[in-house]
Amino acid sequence: MTDLETPVAPAREGPWPRRVAPALLGYAAVRALGLVALALWSATRDKSPHQLLTARWDSLWYTRVAELGYGYEVRLPNGDVHSNLAFFPLLPWLERAVSAVTPLSYADAGLLISTLASLAAAWGIFAVADHVYGRRAGVCAVLLWAVLPVGIVQSMAYSESLFTALAAWSLYAVLTGRWLTAGLLASFAGLTRPVGAAVIAAVWVAAIASYGRDSSAQDPPAQDSSVRDSSTPDSSVRERSGPAPDSAPLWRRALGMLLAPLGAAGYVLWVGQHTGKGPLGYLDVQAGWGNGFDGGYAFARFVADKFTSFPSALSGLGLIIGVALVIWLYVICVRQAQPLPLLVYAGVVTALALCASSYFGSKPRLLLPAFPLLLPLALALARLRTSRSAWVLGSVAMVAAVYGAFWLNGSGPP
């Protein structure tokens, strides 16, 4: 074990609204701080914070899908083709629906959806962390997600907040044995972003593991409870965080597994039919954006190139430290025996983010949905006095707000 050793989660007390209120209020305060910092920074650069949040980079592509449908593309001088088929449809569908029943534009509808989805994501993160480690860890996990340096993306008309909300609640449904809900939410996550594959994998692995537990439970080995070593640091945690053999009928788990990939598979197959390139047509669309999965080779070369001169070598060193921190957190998650669905989900999100062959500056944003990586830090904060953890989170929130304003006012997409 490490200094982030897992404490035993206390029994839950009180109704959901009362339990989650501190997390949601703290989350809203952090997001408000980020928006104030963005407004002040943008004013000094004569830019519109509203435009930065709703009408730049990916948000423009989503609103174009909502307004014009699929088929729009941009041909670059080097021959690359940027097609809006690369963007999954759930967010633009929701933008179109909200705009149809309100006076909001597609862009403002996207901002409203992202705002509501970010609160739903914060609640889902709390639900997962509270279920596994207790209320204090749940509150700390939500606030850590809020104060991430790229947290400003949670306030943009992007799909990260919507995806994280669907992923978190799907994982919570898995942890609590609600397989149909888990599969349905995983299907919607698969309609939101390509990384929906991580949620699908988590549902499938958890369901298959539950079959194995059922089989082993049919013939349990004799064991004297008096010889159980209660002094083992994380034995009680494993009993709480590792669910017992699932009591849900087999057909519910099977149906959950069947529902989970329908969204992603349906869209990918539709793109293949639309482009005339078959089931792998979506990969060709991503290739037009210069994106793909190469095991991290291109990213490693990108980092290595930073060491060709002294100023850029500092950013190269920062990238190495950042990647090492992400891997270290995942190792701690494994050592703390996080539930299998969380480990699978976080592992796939991390692998897809770090091993993508393009958009290296966007990798912190691509890691935003990997909230289980924050649980070891949340547990460490939960062990501190409330005043000390509040001071730490408040200080980081101030830095993150300034960084987010600076980042969003830059020339490149987050």
mmCIF file of C-alpha atoms in Angstrom:
data_model
loop_
_atom_site.group_PDB
_atom_site.id
_atom_site.type_symbol
_atom_site.label_atom_id
_atom_site.label_comp_id
_atom_site.label_asym_id
_atom_site.label_seq_id
_atom_site.Cartn_x
_atom_site.Cartn_y
_atom_site.Cartn_z
ATOM 1 C CA MET A 1 0.000 0.000 0.000
ATOM 2 C CA THR A 2 0.981 3.645 -0.315
ATOM 3 C CA ASP A 3 0.300 6.920 1.459
ATOM 4 C CA LEU A 4 -2.979 6.924 -0.506
ATOM 5 C CA GLU A 5 -4.136 3.845 1.420
ATOM 6 C CA THR A 6 -7.839 3.183 1.093
ATOM 7 C CA PRO A 7 -9.972 3.802 4.182
ATOM 8 C CA VAL A 8 -13.077 1.776 4.837
ATOM 9 C CA ALA A 9 -16.162 3.589 3.576
ATOM 10 C CA PRO A 10 -18.715 4.367 6.270
ATOM 11 C CA ALA A 11 -22.303 3.292 5.945
ATOM 12 C CA ARG A 12 -24.388 5.716 3.912
ATOM 13 C CA GLU A 13 -26.716 7.987 5.850
ATOM 14 C CA GLY A 14 -29.466 10.350 4.745
ATOM 15 C CA PRO A 15 -31.373 10.804 1.471
ATOM 16 C CA TRP A 16 -29.601 11.346 -1.852
ATOM 17 C CA PRO A 17 -30.261 15.106 -2.173
ATOM 18 C CA ARG A 18 -28.758 15.816 1.217
ATOM 19 C CA ARG A 19 -25.783 13.559 0.603
ATOM 20 C CA VAL A 20 -24.885 14.982 -2.786
ATOM 21 C CA ALA A 21 -25.671 18.656 -2.077
ATOM 22 C CA PRO A 22 -22.154 19.631 -0.842
ATOM 23 C CA ALA A 23 -20.572 18.059 -3.916
ATOM 24 C CA LEU A 24 -22.898 19.779 -6.376
ATOM 25 C CA LEU A 25 -22.700 23.149 -4.629
ATOM 26 C CA GLY A 26 -18.915 22.960 -4.537
ATOM 27 C CA TYR A 27 -18.824 21.900 -8.166
ATOM 28 C CA ALA A 28 -21.064 24.801 -9.225
ATOM 29 C CA ALA A 29 -18.863 27.232 -7.284
ATOM 30 C CA VAL A 30 -15.701 25.991 -9.020
ATOM 31 C CA ARG A 31 -17.322 26.232 -12.449
ATOM 32 C CA ALA A 32 -18.592 29.748 -11.666
ATOM 33 C CA LEU A 33 -15.063 30.755 -10.648
ATOM 34 C CA GLY A 34 -13.751 29.447 -13.953
ATOM 35 C CA LEU A 35 -16.339 31.411 -15.914
ATOM 36 C CA VAL A 36 -15.547 34.624 -14.035
ATOM 37 C CA ALA A 37 -11.847 34.174 -14.752
ATOM 38 C CA LEU A 38 -12.647 33.520 -18.424
ATOM 39 C CA ALA A 39 -14.790 36.656 -18.651
ATOM 40 C CA LEU A 40 -12.086 38.829 -17.089
ATOM 41 C CA TRP A 41 -9.280 37.374 -19.209
ATOM 42 C CA SER A 42 -11.327 37.588 -22.404
ATOM 43 C CA ALA A 43 -12.142 41.238 -21.694
ATOM 44 C CA THR A 44 -8.434 42.091 -21.669
ATOM 45 C CA ARG A 45 -8.054 40.455 -25.097
ATOM 46 C CA ASP A 46 -11.253 41.902 -26.571
ATOM 47 C CA LYS A 47 -12.783 38.453 -27.055
ATOM 48 C CA SER A 48 -16.256 37.169 -26.307
ATOM 49 C CA PRO A 49 -16.346 34.472 -23.624
ATOM 50 C CA HIS A 50 -19.714 33.376 -24.980
ATOM 51 C CA GLN A 51 -18.191 32.752 -28.392
ATOM 52 C CA LEU A 52 -15.249 30.905 -26.861
ATOM 53 C CA LEU A 53 -17.660 28.581 -25.075
ATOM 54 C CA THR A 54 -20.153 28.008 -27.899
ATOM 55 C CA ALA A 55 -18.715 28.786 -31.311
ATOM 56 C CA ARG A 56 -15.145 27.600 -31.687
ATOM 57 C CA TRP A 57 -13.468 24.333 -32.653
ATOM 58 C CA ASP A 58 -15.510 21.193 -31.938
ATOM 59 C CA SER A 59 -18.567 23.154 -30.787
ATOM 60 C CA LEU A 60 -18.876 24.602 -34.295
ATOM 61 C CA TRP A 61 -18.818 21.152 -35.828
ATOM 62 C CA TYR A 62 -21.554 19.959 -33.483
ATOM 63 C CA THR A 63 -23.811 22.926 -34.243
ATOM 64 C CA ARG A 64 -23.277 22.405 -37.981
ATOM 65 C CA VAL A 65 -24.414 18.807 -37.616
ATOM 66 C CA ALA A 66 -27.469 19.996 -35.683
ATOM 67 C CA GLU A 67 -28.288 22.607 -38.328
ATOM 68 C CA LEU A 68 -27.302 20.932 -41.601
ATOM 69 C CA GLY A 69 -27.025 17.235 -40.806
ATOM 70 C CA TYR A 70 -24.140 15.080 -41.896
ATOM 71 C CA GLY A 71 -22.206 15.502 -45.137
ATOM 72 C CA TYR A 72 -20.303 18.741 -44.460
ATOM 73 C CA GLU A 73 -16.537 18.513 -44.965
ATOM 74 C CA VAL A 74 -13.490 20.728 -45.339
ATOM 75 C CA ARG A 75 -10.692 19.882 -47.762
ATOM 76 C CA LEU A 76 -7.285 21.118 -46.617
ATOM 77 C CA PRO A 77 -4.458 22.193 -48.939
ATOM 78 C CA ASN A 78 -2.472 19.054 -48.035
ATOM 79 C CA GLY A 79 -5.319 16.835 -49.229
ATOM 80 C CA ASP A 80 -6.743 15.897 -45.841
ATOM 81 C CA VAL A 81 -10.519 15.843 -45.592
ATOM 82 C CA HIS A 82 -12.173 16.912 -42.348
ATOM 83 C CA SER A 83 -15.673 15.442 -42.371
ATOM 84 C CA ASN A 84 -18.334 16.090 -39.756
ATOM 85 C CA LEU A 85 -18.977 12.344 -39.788
ATOM 86 C CA ALA A 86 -16.170 12.154 -37.218
ATOM 87 C CA PHE A 87 -18.532 13.669 -34.623
ATOM 88 C CA PHE A 88 -20.976 11.298 -32.963
ATOM 89 C CA PRO A 89 -24.626 12.360 -33.109
ATOM 90 C CA LEU A 90 -26.141 12.458 -29.609
ATOM 91 C CA LEU A 91 -25.066 16.008 -28.718
ATOM 92 C CA PRO A 92 -26.226 17.569 -32.018
ATOM 93 C CA TRP A 93 -29.481 15.597 -31.788
ATOM 94 C CA LEU A 94 -30.077 17.092 -28.352
ATOM 95 C CA GLU A 95 -29.095 20.564 -29.591
ATOM 96 C CA ARG A 96 -31.642 20.294 -32.370
ATOM 97 C CA ALA A 97 -34.333 19.062 -29.977
ATOM 98 C CA VAL A 98 -33.741 21.803 -27.403
ATOM 99 C CA SER A 99 -33.600 24.498 -30.087
ATOM 100 C CA ALA A 100 -36.896 23.242 -31.528
ATOM 101 C CA VAL A 101 -38.794 23.737 -28.263
ATOM 102 C CA THR A 102 -37.016 26.870 -26.970
ATOM 103 C CA PRO A 103 -35.881 30.192 -28.449
ATOM 104 C CA LEU A 104 -32.247 29.108 -28.040
ATOM 105 C CA SER A 105 -29.894 28.821 -31.000
ATOM 106 C CA TYR A 106 -28.152 25.513 -31.624
ATOM 107 C CA ALA A 107 -24.987 26.889 -30.030
ATOM 108 C CA ASP A 108 -26.784 28.125 -26.909
ATOM 109 C CA ALA A 109 -28.703 24.853 -26.715
ATOM 110 C CA GLY A 110 -25.358 23.069 -26.717
ATOM 111 C CA LEU A 111 -24.165 25.284 -23.875
ATOM 112 C CA LEU A 112 -27.296 24.562 -21.849
ATOM 113 C CA ILE A 113 -26.970 20.828 -22.461
ATOM 114 C CA SER A 114 -23.314 20.877 -21.441
ATOM 115 C CA THR A 115 -24.118 22.824 -18.257
ATOM 116 C CA LEU A 116 -26.842 20.420 -17.193
ATOM 117 C CA ALA A 117 -24.777 17.406 -18.234
ATOM 118 C CA SER A 118 -21.805 18.629 -16.192
ATOM 119 C CA LEU A 119 -23.995 18.688 -13.073
ATOM 120 C CA ALA A 120 -25.297 15.207 -13.931
ATOM 121 C CA ALA A 121 -21.697 14.059 -14.413
ATOM 122 C CA ALA A 122 -20.688 15.527 -11.042
ATOM 123 C CA TRP A 123 -23.599 13.698 -9.414
ATOM 124 C CA GLY A 124 -22.665 10.463 -11.172
ATOM 125 C CA ILE A 125 -19.040 10.739 -10.065
ATOM 126 C CA PHE A 126 -20.231 11.330 -6.513
ATOM 127 C CA ALA A 127 -22.560 8.334 -6.725
ATOM 128 C CA VAL A 128 -19.750 6.035 -7.843
ATOM 129 C CA ALA A 129 -17.209 7.281 -5.297
ATOM 130 C CA ASP A 130 -19.770 7.353 -2.479
ATOM 131 C CA HIS A 131 -20.853 3.793 -3.271
ATOM 132 C CA VAL A 132 -17.296 2.499 -3.209
ATOM 133 C CA TYR A 133 -15.514 4.689 -0.640
ATOM 134 C CA GLY A 134 -18.037 6.866 1.191
ATOM 135 C CA ARG A 135 -19.438 10.379 1.162
ATOM 136 C CA ARG A 136 -16.280 12.380 1.941
ATOM 137 C CA ALA A 137 -14.389 10.660 -0.847
ATOM 138 C CA GLY A 138 -17.358 11.285 -3.140
ATOM 139 C CA VAL A 139 -17.342 15.019 -2.458
ATOM 140 C CA CYS A 140 -13.569 15.200 -2.913
ATOM 141 C CA ALA A 141 -13.752 13.247 -6.183
ATOM 142 C CA VAL A 142 -16.305 15.676 -7.629
ATOM 143 C CA LEU A 143 -14.279 18.712 -6.586
ATOM 144 C CA LEU A 144 -11.087 17.220 -7.993
ATOM 145 C CA TRP A 145 -12.846 16.663 -11.315
ATOM 146 C CA ALA A 146 -14.016 20.283 -11.198
ATOM 147 C CA VAL A 147 -10.555 21.744 -10.531
ATOM 148 C CA LEU A 148 -8.720 19.855 -13.260
ATOM 149 C CA PRO A 149 -6.616 22.272 -15.344
ATOM 150 C CA VAL A 150 -8.805 21.493 -18.374
ATOM 151 C CA GLY A 151 -12.008 21.726 -16.352
ATOM 152 C CA ILE A 152 -13.162 24.719 -18.403
ATOM 153 C CA VAL A 153 -14.126 22.186 -21.098
ATOM 154 C CA GLN A 154 -16.924 21.078 -18.776
ATOM 155 C CA SER A 155 -18.488 24.502 -19.363
ATOM 156 C CA MET A 156 -18.141 24.437 -23.168
ATOM 157 C CA ALA A 157 -20.613 23.229 -25.796
ATOM 158 C CA TYR A 158 -18.493 20.092 -26.123
ATOM 159 C CA SER A 159 -19.517 16.476 -25.603
ATOM 160 C CA GLU A 160 -17.176 15.639 -22.691
ATOM 161 C CA SER A 161 -19.663 16.547 -19.950
ATOM 162 C CA LEU A 162 -22.497 14.640 -21.621
ATOM 163 C CA PHE A 163 -20.304 11.610 -22.140
ATOM 164 C CA THR A 164 -18.941 11.641 -18.586
ATOM 165 C CA ALA A 165 -22.472 11.856 -17.178
ATOM 166 C CA LEU A 166 -23.610 8.841 -19.192
ATOM 167 C CA ALA A 167 -20.438 6.907 -18.368
ATOM 168 C CA ALA A 168 -20.547 7.629 -14.628
ATOM 169 C CA TRP A 169 -24.187 6.636 -14.264
ATOM 170 C CA SER A 170 -23.689 3.537 -16.390
ATOM 171 C CA LEU A 171 -20.812 2.484 -14.138
ATOM 172 C CA TYR A 172 -22.924 3.186 -11.058
ATOM 173 C CA ALA A 173 -25.674 1.031 -12.522
ATOM 174 C CA VAL A 174 -23.159 -1.773 -13.036
ATOM 175 C CA LEU A 175 -21.892 -1.468 -9.462
ATOM 176 C CA THR A 176 -25.437 -1.651 -8.111
ATOM 177 C CA GLY A 177 -26.595 -4.493 -10.364
ATOM 178 C CA ARG A 178 -28.922 -2.468 -12.600
ATOM 179 C CA TRP A 179 -27.884 -4.148 -15.818
ATOM 180 C CA LEU A 180 -30.578 -2.870 -18.160
ATOM 181 C CA THR A 181 -29.919 0.711 -17.079
ATOM 182 C CA ALA A 182 -26.176 0.168 -17.443
ATOM 183 C CA GLY A 183 -26.558 -1.205 -20.953
ATOM 184 C CA LEU A 184 -28.925 1.564 -22.064
ATOM 185 C CA LEU A 185 -26.666 4.333 -20.732
ATOM 186 C CA ALA A 186 -23.629 2.655 -22.301
ATOM 187 C CA SER A 187 -25.478 2.645 -25.620
ATOM 188 C CA PHE A 188 -26.126 6.391 -25.316
ATOM 189 C CA ALA A 189 -22.467 6.939 -24.357
ATOM 190 C CA GLY A 190 -21.528 5.086 -27.534
ATOM 191 C CA LEU A 191 -23.602 7.607 -29.481
ATOM 192 C CA THR A 192 -21.712 10.486 -27.874
ATOM 193 C CA ARG A 193 -17.995 9.873 -28.382
ATOM 194 C CA PRO A 194 -15.749 7.134 -29.841
ATOM 195 C CA VAL A 195 -14.437 6.496 -26.337
ATOM 196 C CA GLY A 196 -17.859 5.045 -25.581
ATOM 197 C CA ALA A 197 -16.000 1.791 -26.221
ATOM 198 C CA ALA A 198 -14.639 2.155 -22.669
ATOM 199 C CA VAL A 199 -18.123 2.065 -21.149
ATOM 200 C CA ILE A 200 -19.114 -0.882 -23.324
ATOM 201 C CA ALA A 201 -15.985 -2.764 -22.243
ATOM 202 C CA ALA A 202 -16.720 -2.059 -18.582
ATOM 203 C CA VAL A 203 -20.277 -3.389 -18.871
ATOM 204 C CA TRP A 204 -19.186 -6.496 -20.726
ATOM 205 C CA VAL A 205 -16.268 -7.342 -18.435
ATOM 206 C CA ALA A 206 -18.373 -6.781 -15.325
ATOM 207 C CA ALA A 207 -21.165 -8.974 -16.664
ATOM 208 C CA ILE A 208 -18.776 -11.773 -17.638
ATOM 209 C CA ALA A 209 -17.081 -11.548 -14.234
ATOM 210 C CA SER A 210 -20.484 -11.798 -12.555
ATOM 211 C CA TYR A 211 -21.123 -15.060 -14.406
ATOM 212 C CA GLY A 212 -17.858 -16.361 -12.985
ATOM 213 C CA ARG A 213 -18.845 -15.321 -9.475
ATOM 214 C CA ASP A 214 -22.172 -17.053 -9.894
ATOM 215 C CA SER A 215 -20.420 -20.268 -10.887
ATOM 216 C CA SER A 216 -18.016 -20.146 -7.979
ATOM 217 C CA ALA A 217 -20.817 -19.297 -5.535
ATOM 218 C CA GLN A 218 -22.647 -22.483 -6.406
ATOM 219 C CA ASP A 219 -19.939 -24.502 -4.657
ATOM 220 C CA PRO A 220 -18.291 -22.207 -2.092
ATOM 221 C CA PRO A 221 -15.257 -23.578 -0.246
ATOM 222 C CA ALA A 222 -15.579 -24.169 3.459
ATOM 223 C CA GLN A 223 -14.088 -21.334 5.421
ATOM 224 C CA ASP A 224 -13.938 -20.527 9.083
ATOM 225 C CA SER A 225 -14.699 -16.856 9.473
ATOM 226 C CA SER A 226 -12.590 -16.796 12.621
ATOM 227 C CA VAL A 227 -9.393 -17.176 10.601
ATOM 228 C CA ARG A 228 -10.082 -14.173 8.358
ATOM 229 C CA ASP A 229 -7.287 -11.656 8.751
ATOM 230 C CA SER A 230 -9.164 -8.482 9.583
ATOM 231 C CA SER A 231 -5.873 -6.632 9.972
ATOM 232 C CA THR A 232 -5.207 -6.728 6.241
ATOM 233 C CA PRO A 233 -5.427 -3.054 5.233
ATOM 234 C CA ASP A 234 -7.768 -3.425 2.285
ATOM 235 C CA SER A 235 -9.588 -6.673 2.987
ATOM 236 C CA SER A 236 -12.703 -4.889 4.234
ATOM 237 C CA VAL A 237 -12.522 -2.498 1.312
ATOM 238 C CA ARG A 238 -12.533 -5.372 -1.157
ATOM 239 C CA GLU A 239 -15.616 -6.777 0.561
ATOM 240 C CA ARG A 240 -17.387 -3.446 0.069
ATOM 241 C CA SER A 241 -16.096 -2.395 -3.358
ATOM 242 C CA GLY A 242 -16.120 -5.835 -4.968
ATOM 243 C CA PRO A 243 -19.788 -6.716 -5.396
ATOM 244 C CA ALA A 244 -21.041 -10.086 -4.251
ATOM 245 C CA PRO A 245 -22.260 -12.636 -6.836
ATOM 246 C CA ASP A 246 -24.912 -10.824 -8.816
ATOM 247 C CA SER A 247 -28.478 -11.654 -7.878
ATOM 248 C CA ALA A 248 -29.937 -10.257 -11.123
ATOM 249 C CA PRO A 249 -31.355 -12.864 -13.497
ATOM 250 C CA LEU A 250 -29.040 -13.981 -16.268
ATOM 251 C CA TRP A 251 -31.344 -12.558 -18.910
ATOM 252 C CA ARG A 252 -31.003 -9.054 -17.445
ATOM 253 C CA ARG A 253 -27.225 -9.213 -17.593
ATOM 254 C CA ALA A 254 -27.350 -10.659 -21.101
ATOM 255 C CA LEU A 255 -29.741 -7.949 -22.255
ATOM 256 C CA GLY A 256 -27.550 -5.267 -20.686
ATOM 257 C CA MET A 257 -24.582 -6.655 -22.613
ATOM 258 C CA LEU A 258 -26.649 -6.654 -25.798
ATOM 259 C CA LEU A 259 -27.828 -3.060 -25.351
ATOM 260 C CA ALA A 260 -24.407 -1.609 -24.488
ATOM 261 C CA PRO A 261 -22.771 -1.609 -27.960
ATOM 262 C CA LEU A 262 -25.884 -0.756 -29.994
ATOM 263 C CA GLY A 263 -25.324 3.016 -30.078
ATOM 264 C CA ALA A 264 -21.682 2.961 -31.156
ATOM 265 C CA ALA A 265 -22.146 0.034 -33.532
ATOM 266 C CA GLY A 266 -25.208 1.601 -35.097
ATOM 267 C CA TYR A 267 -23.474 4.896 -35.836
ATOM 268 C CA VAL A 268 -20.246 3.311 -37.097
ATOM 269 C CA LEU A 269 -22.167 0.982 -39.413
ATOM 270 C CA TRP A 270 -24.267 3.898 -40.650
ATOM 271 C CA VAL A 271 -21.113 5.885 -41.458
ATOM 272 C CA GLY A 272 -19.757 2.897 -43.357
ATOM 273 C CA GLN A 273 -22.966 2.634 -45.364
ATOM 274 C CA HIS A 274 -23.118 6.417 -45.889
ATOM 275 C CA THR A 275 -19.549 6.590 -47.198
ATOM 276 C CA GLY A 276 -19.780 3.328 -49.138
ATOM 277 C CA LYS A 277 -16.656 2.031 -47.407
ATOM 278 C CA GLY A 278 -18.216 -0.694 -45.298
ATOM 279 C CA PRO A 279 -17.845 -1.357 -41.560
ATOM 280 C CA LEU A 280 -14.404 0.303 -41.417
ATOM 281 C CA GLY A 281 -15.586 3.507 -43.069
ATOM 282 C CA TYR A 282 -15.456 5.418 -39.787
ATOM 283 C CA LEU A 283 -11.732 4.684 -39.501
ATOM 284 C CA ASP A 284 -11.246 6.303 -42.909
ATOM 285 C CA VAL A 285 -13.130 9.360 -41.666
ATOM 286 C CA GLN A 286 -10.822 9.596 -38.649
ATOM 287 C CA ALA A 287 -7.800 9.101 -40.905
ATOM 288 C CA GLY A 288 -8.914 12.161 -42.843
ATOM 289 C CA TRP A 289 -8.434 14.118 -39.630
ATOM 290 C CA GLY A 290 -4.982 12.564 -39.235
ATOM 291 C CA ASN A 291 -6.195 10.578 -36.270
ATOM 292 C CA GLY A 292 -5.826 6.899 -35.452
ATOM 293 C CA PHE A 293 -4.469 4.438 -32.895
ATOM 294 C CA ASP A 294 -0.763 3.667 -33.176
ATOM 295 C CA GLY A 295 0.025 2.497 -29.654
ATOM 296 C CA GLY A 296 1.485 5.882 -28.688
ATOM 297 C CA TYR A 297 4.290 5.929 -31.282
ATOM 298 C CA ALA A 298 3.396 9.324 -32.753
ATOM 299 C CA PHE A 299 2.931 10.828 -29.287
ATOM 300 C CA ALA A 300 6.329 9.483 -28.200
ATOM 301 C CA ARG A 301 7.936 11.091 -31.257
ATOM 302 C CA PHE A 302 6.116 14.339 -30.497
ATOM 303 C CA VAL A 303 7.518 14.334 -26.969
ATOM 304 C CA ALA A 304 11.029 13.382 -28.166
ATOM 305 C CA ASP A 305 11.036 16.270 -30.645
ATOM 306 C CA LYS A 306 10.546 18.674 -27.750
ATOM 307 C CA PHE A 307 14.081 17.930 -26.569
ATOM 308 C CA THR A 308 15.725 19.374 -29.679
ATOM 309 C CA SER A 309 16.001 22.796 -28.023
ATOM 310 C CA PHE A 310 16.122 24.058 -24.472
ATOM 311 C CA PRO A 311 12.856 26.025 -24.169
ATOM 312 C CA SER A 312 10.768 23.255 -25.702
ATOM 313 C CA ALA A 313 12.614 20.652 -23.619
ATOM 314 C CA LEU A 314 10.820 22.003 -20.549
ATOM 315 C CA SER A 315 7.434 21.274 -22.106
ATOM 316 C CA GLY A 316 8.716 17.830 -23.125
ATOM 317 C CA LEU A 317 9.690 17.159 -19.528
ATOM 318 C CA GLY A 318 6.277 18.351 -18.394
ATOM 319 C CA LEU A 319 4.595 15.929 -20.803
ATOM 320 C CA ILE A 320 6.667 13.023 -19.495
ATOM 321 C CA ILE A 321 5.800 13.929 -15.903
ATOM 322 C CA GLY A 322 2.127 14.220 -16.824
ATOM 323 C CA VAL A 323 2.030 10.815 -18.509
ATOM 324 C CA ALA A 324 3.935 9.253 -15.608
ATOM 325 C CA LEU A 325 1.422 10.750 -13.162
ATOM 326 C CA VAL A 326 -1.521 9.310 -15.106
ATOM 327 C CA ILE A 327 0.092 5.853 -15.187
ATOM 328 C CA TRP A 328 1.011 6.086 -11.497
ATOM 329 C CA LEU A 329 -2.567 6.949 -10.567
ATOM 330 C CA TYR A 330 -3.843 3.979 -12.529
ATOM 331 C CA VAL A 331 -1.382 1.680 -10.756
ATOM 332 C CA ILE A 332 -2.627 3.004 -7.409
ATOM 333 C CA CYS A 333 -6.203 2.354 -8.535
ATOM 334 C CA VAL A 334 -5.250 -1.261 -9.191
ATOM 335 C CA ARG A 335 -3.403 -1.605 -5.886
ATOM 336 C CA GLN A 336 -6.374 -0.176 -4.006
ATOM 337 C CA ALA A 337 -8.561 -2.845 -5.610
ATOM 338 C CA GLN A 338 -11.030 -0.543 -7.281
ATOM 339 C CA PRO A 339 -14.046 -2.405 -8.658
ATOM 340 C CA LEU A 340 -13.286 -4.106 -11.949
ATOM 341 C CA PRO A 341 -15.678 -1.959 -14.052
ATOM 342 C CA LEU A 342 -13.882 1.222 -12.944
ATOM 343 C CA LEU A 343 -10.459 -0.233 -13.731
ATOM 344 C CA VAL A 344 -11.547 -1.397 -17.175
ATOM 345 C CA TYR A 345 -13.223 1.902 -17.987
ATOM 346 C CA ALA A 346 -10.329 4.079 -16.803
ATOM 347 C CA GLY A 347 -7.793 1.835 -18.510
ATOM 348 C CA VAL A 348 -9.507 1.991 -21.902
ATOM 349 C CA VAL A 349 -10.067 5.765 -21.712
ATOM 350 C CA THR A 350 -6.422 6.283 -20.799
ATOM 351 C CA ALA A 351 -5.127 3.976 -23.525
ATOM 352 C CA LEU A 352 -7.268 5.594 -26.221
ATOM 353 C CA ALA A 353 -6.214 9.088 -25.115
ATOM 354 C CA LEU A 354 -2.478 8.454 -24.833
ATOM 355 C CA CYS A 355 -2.167 6.192 -27.866
ATOM 356 C CA ALA A 356 -4.048 8.346 -30.381
ATOM 357 C CA SER A 357 -1.795 9.450 -33.232
ATOM 358 C CA SER A 358 -2.857 13.083 -33.476
ATOM 359 C CA TYR A 359 -4.090 16.168 -31.592
ATOM 360 C CA PHE A 360 -1.451 15.897 -28.899
ATOM 361 C CA GLY A 361 -2.463 19.185 -27.304
ATOM 362 C CA SER A 362 -5.958 17.770 -26.737
ATOM 363 C CA LYS A 363 -4.833 14.741 -24.720
ATOM 364 C CA PRO A 364 -5.601 16.342 -21.328
ATOM 365 C CA ARG A 365 -9.141 16.958 -22.568
ATOM 366 C CA LEU A 366 -9.428 13.391 -23.846
ATOM 367 C CA LEU A 367 -8.489 12.169 -20.365
ATOM 368 C CA LEU A 368 -11.224 14.263 -18.733
ATOM 369 C CA PRO A 369 -13.761 11.381 -18.606
ATOM 370 C CA ALA A 370 -11.279 9.102 -16.796
ATOM 371 C CA PHE A 371 -12.562 10.175 -13.373
ATOM 372 C CA PRO A 372 -11.703 6.885 -11.577
ATOM 373 C CA LEU A 373 -8.073 7.992 -11.791
ATOM 374 C CA LEU A 374 -8.952 10.753 -9.325
ATOM 375 C CA LEU A 375 -10.224 8.392 -6.635
ATOM 376 C CA PRO A 376 -6.809 7.771 -5.004
ATOM 377 C CA LEU A 377 -6.345 11.522 -4.641
ATOM 378 C CA ALA A 378 -9.909 11.893 -3.382
ATOM 379 C CA LEU A 379 -9.232 9.273 -0.729
ATOM 380 C CA ALA A 380 -6.090 11.087 0.370
ATOM 381 C CA LEU A 381 -8.006 14.377 0.655
ATOM 382 C CA ALA A 382 -10.834 12.665 2.519
ATOM 383 C CA ARG A 383 -8.360 11.669 5.235
ATOM 384 C CA LEU A 384 -7.383 15.308 5.841
ATOM 385 C CA ARG A 385 -9.219 17.744 8.043
ATOM 386 C CA THR A 386 -12.021 19.518 6.218
ATOM 387 C CA SER A 387 -10.289 22.898 6.525
ATOM 388 C CA ARG A 388 -7.061 21.566 5.063
ATOM 389 C CA SER A 389 -8.702 19.760 2.147
ATOM 390 C CA ALA A 390 -10.792 22.889 1.444
ATOM 391 C CA TRP A 391 -7.620 24.989 1.363
ATOM 392 C CA VAL A 392 -5.941 22.567 -1.056
ATOM 393 C CA LEU A 393 -8.945 22.388 -3.374
ATOM 394 C CA GLY A 394 -9.541 26.136 -3.234
ATOM 395 C CA SER A 395 -5.940 26.895 -4.152
ATOM 396 C CA VAL A 396 -5.994 24.458 -7.055
ATOM 397 C CA ALA A 397 -9.349 25.881 -8.195
ATOM 398 C CA MET A 398 -7.846 29.382 -8.433
ATOM 399 C CA VAL A 399 -4.909 28.130 -10.498
ATOM 400 C CA ALA A 400 -7.180 26.031 -12.718
ATOM 401 C CA ALA A 401 -9.524 28.983 -13.332
ATOM 402 C CA VAL A 402 -6.661 31.190 -14.508
ATOM 403 C CA TYR A 403 -5.149 28.415 -16.601
ATOM 404 C CA GLY A 404 -8.499 27.601 -18.188
ATOM 405 C CA ALA A 405 -9.037 31.239 -19.161
ATOM 406 C CA PHE A 406 -5.535 31.417 -20.641
ATOM 407 C CA TRP A 407 -5.956 28.114 -22.466
ATOM 408 C CA LEU A 408 -9.333 28.951 -23.968
ATOM 409 C CA ASN A 409 -8.063 32.322 -25.208
ATOM 410 C CA GLY A 410 -5.228 30.604 -27.063
ATOM 411 C CA SER A 411 -4.995 29.958 -30.773
ATOM 412 C CA GLY A 412 -5.420 26.187 -30.775
ATOM 413 C CA PRO A 413 -8.321 23.982 -29.748
ATOM 414 C CA PRO A 414 -8.334 22.484 -26.255
#
